[in-house]
Structures are given as C-alpha cells and as structure tokens.
mmCIF file of C-alpha atoms in Angstrom:
data_model
loop_
_atom_site.group_PDB
_atom_site.id
_atom_site.type_symbol
_atom_site.label_atom_id
_atom_site.label_comp_id
_atom_site.label_asym_id
_atom_site.label_seq_id
_atom_site.Cartn_x
_atom_site.Cartn_y
_atom_site.Cartn_z
ATOM 1 C CA MET P 547 119.252 49.542 111.102
ATOM 2 C CA SER P 548 120.200 46.132 112.410
ATOM 3 C CA GLU P 549 119.457 42.600 111.344
ATOM 4 C CA ILE P 550 119.744 39.151 112.876
ATOM 5 C CA THR P 551 122.052 36.859 110.903
ATOM 6 C CA GLY P 552 121.626 33.101 110.435
ATOM 7 C CA THR P 553 123.989 32.656 113.405
ATOM 8 C CA GLY P 554 121.683 34.661 115.689
ATOM 9 C CA ILE P 555 124.135 37.579 115.849
ATOM 10 C CA SER P 556 122.626 41.064 115.661
ATOM 11 C CA VAL P 557 124.503 43.172 113.085
ATOM 12 C CA ALA P 558 124.098 46.920 112.559
ATOM 13 C CA HIS P 559 125.483 48.772 109.537
ATOM 14 C CA GLU P 560 126.897 52.282 110.068
ATOM 15 C CA ALA P 561 129.314 54.639 108.349
ATOM 16 C CA TYR P 562 131.751 57.091 109.926
ATOM 17 C CA ALA P 563 133.819 59.966 108.549
ATOM 18 C CA PHE P 564 137.596 59.920 109.058
ATOM 19 C CA ALA P 565 140.457 62.323 108.386
ATOM 20 C CA CYS P 566 144.075 61.220 108.043
ATOM 21 C CA MET P 567 146.183 63.001 110.663
ATOM 22 C CA ARG P 568 149.222 62.643 108.399
ATOM 23 C CA CYS P 569 148.028 64.057 105.062
ATOM 24 C CA GLY P 570 144.575 65.543 105.810
ATOM 25 C CA TYR P 571 142.716 63.304 103.324
ATOM 26 C CA GLY P 572 139.087 62.690 104.378
ATOM 27 C CA TRP P 573 136.884 59.672 103.668
ATOM 28 C CA GLU P 574 133.851 57.759 104.890
ATOM 29 C CA GLN P 575 134.015 54.082 105.774
ATOM 30 C CA ALA P 576 131.157 51.658 106.417
ATOM 31 C CA TYR P 577 131.187 49.219 109.333
ATOM 32 C CA ASP P 578 129.294 46.163 110.451
ATOM 33 C CA ILE P 579 128.741 46.236 114.203
ATOM 34 C CA GLU P 580 128.131 42.763 115.641
ATOM 35 C CA HIS P 581 126.478 42.388 119.039
ATOM 36 C CA HIS P 582 127.566 39.289 120.980
ATOM 37 C CA VAL P 583 127.100 37.734 124.436
ATOM 38 C CA ASP P 584 130.033 35.890 126.020
ATOM 39 C CA ALA P 585 129.900 32.694 128.113
ATOM 40 C CA ALA P 586 129.374 34.752 131.296
ATOM 41 C CA GLY P 587 126.356 36.525 129.791
ATOM 42 C CA GLN P 588 128.182 39.846 129.246
ATOM 43 C CA GLU P 589 127.359 41.735 126.068
ATOM 44 C CA PHE P 590 130.145 43.009 123.798
ATOM 45 C CA VAL P 591 130.418 44.420 120.283
ATOM 46 C CA VAL P 592 132.815 43.791 117.396
ATOM 47 C CA TYR P 593 133.392 46.445 114.723
ATOM 48 C CA LYS P 594 134.335 45.184 111.244
ATOM 49 C CA ALA P 595 135.239 47.348 108.256
ATOM 50 C CA GLY P 596 135.241 45.816 104.802
ATOM 51 C CA GLU P 597 135.616 42.152 104.017
ATOM 52 C CA SER P 598 138.774 41.747 106.092
ATOM 53 C CA GLY P 599 137.384 43.441 109.201
ATOM 54 C CA SER P 600 140.312 45.873 109.104
ATOM 55 C CA ARG P 601 140.899 49.062 111.049
ATOM 56 C CA PRO P 602 140.413 52.398 109.274
ATOM 57 C CA ARG P 603 143.464 53.412 107.232
ATOM 58 C CA CYS P 604 144.053 56.287 104.871
ATOM 59 C CA PRO P 605 143.079 55.040 101.391
ATOM 60 C CA ASP P 606 145.298 57.707 99.830
ATOM 61 C CA PRO P 607 148.603 57.572 101.782
ATOM 62 C CA PRO P 608 151.294 60.101 100.844
ATOM 63 C CA ALA P 609 153.986 58.862 98.452
#
C-alpha cells in the first residue's frame, strides 16, 4: 500500500526477510520506499529502514 505525503512524495511500506551471512540469525525489517522524480523527469526510488534510513544490519551480531 502506498500513500502520498504532504510533500507530494509517494511512499510505500514493505517488509523483507533477511539472514545474517555471518551468524545465520534471521529477521524481518520494514522499509519505506519513496518514489521521486529528478530535475530531468527521471523516476527513482529511495529505500529507508527505520528512523535513520539505515541499511539492514544483523540486530544480533556475534560477540
């Protein structure tokens, strides 16, 4: 499902499953997917996870 924000940006909300290649821990992480158009009229998307917009990282790294 997507929505249009107050800035006119279309944002979809999705979740993906991940597995850490180091320790094998698995988790699901939600993303906001923003659809934009640049100055040349080309569409592009920005994926943001969490409040910081970070990349997926193992939430349970080995000690």
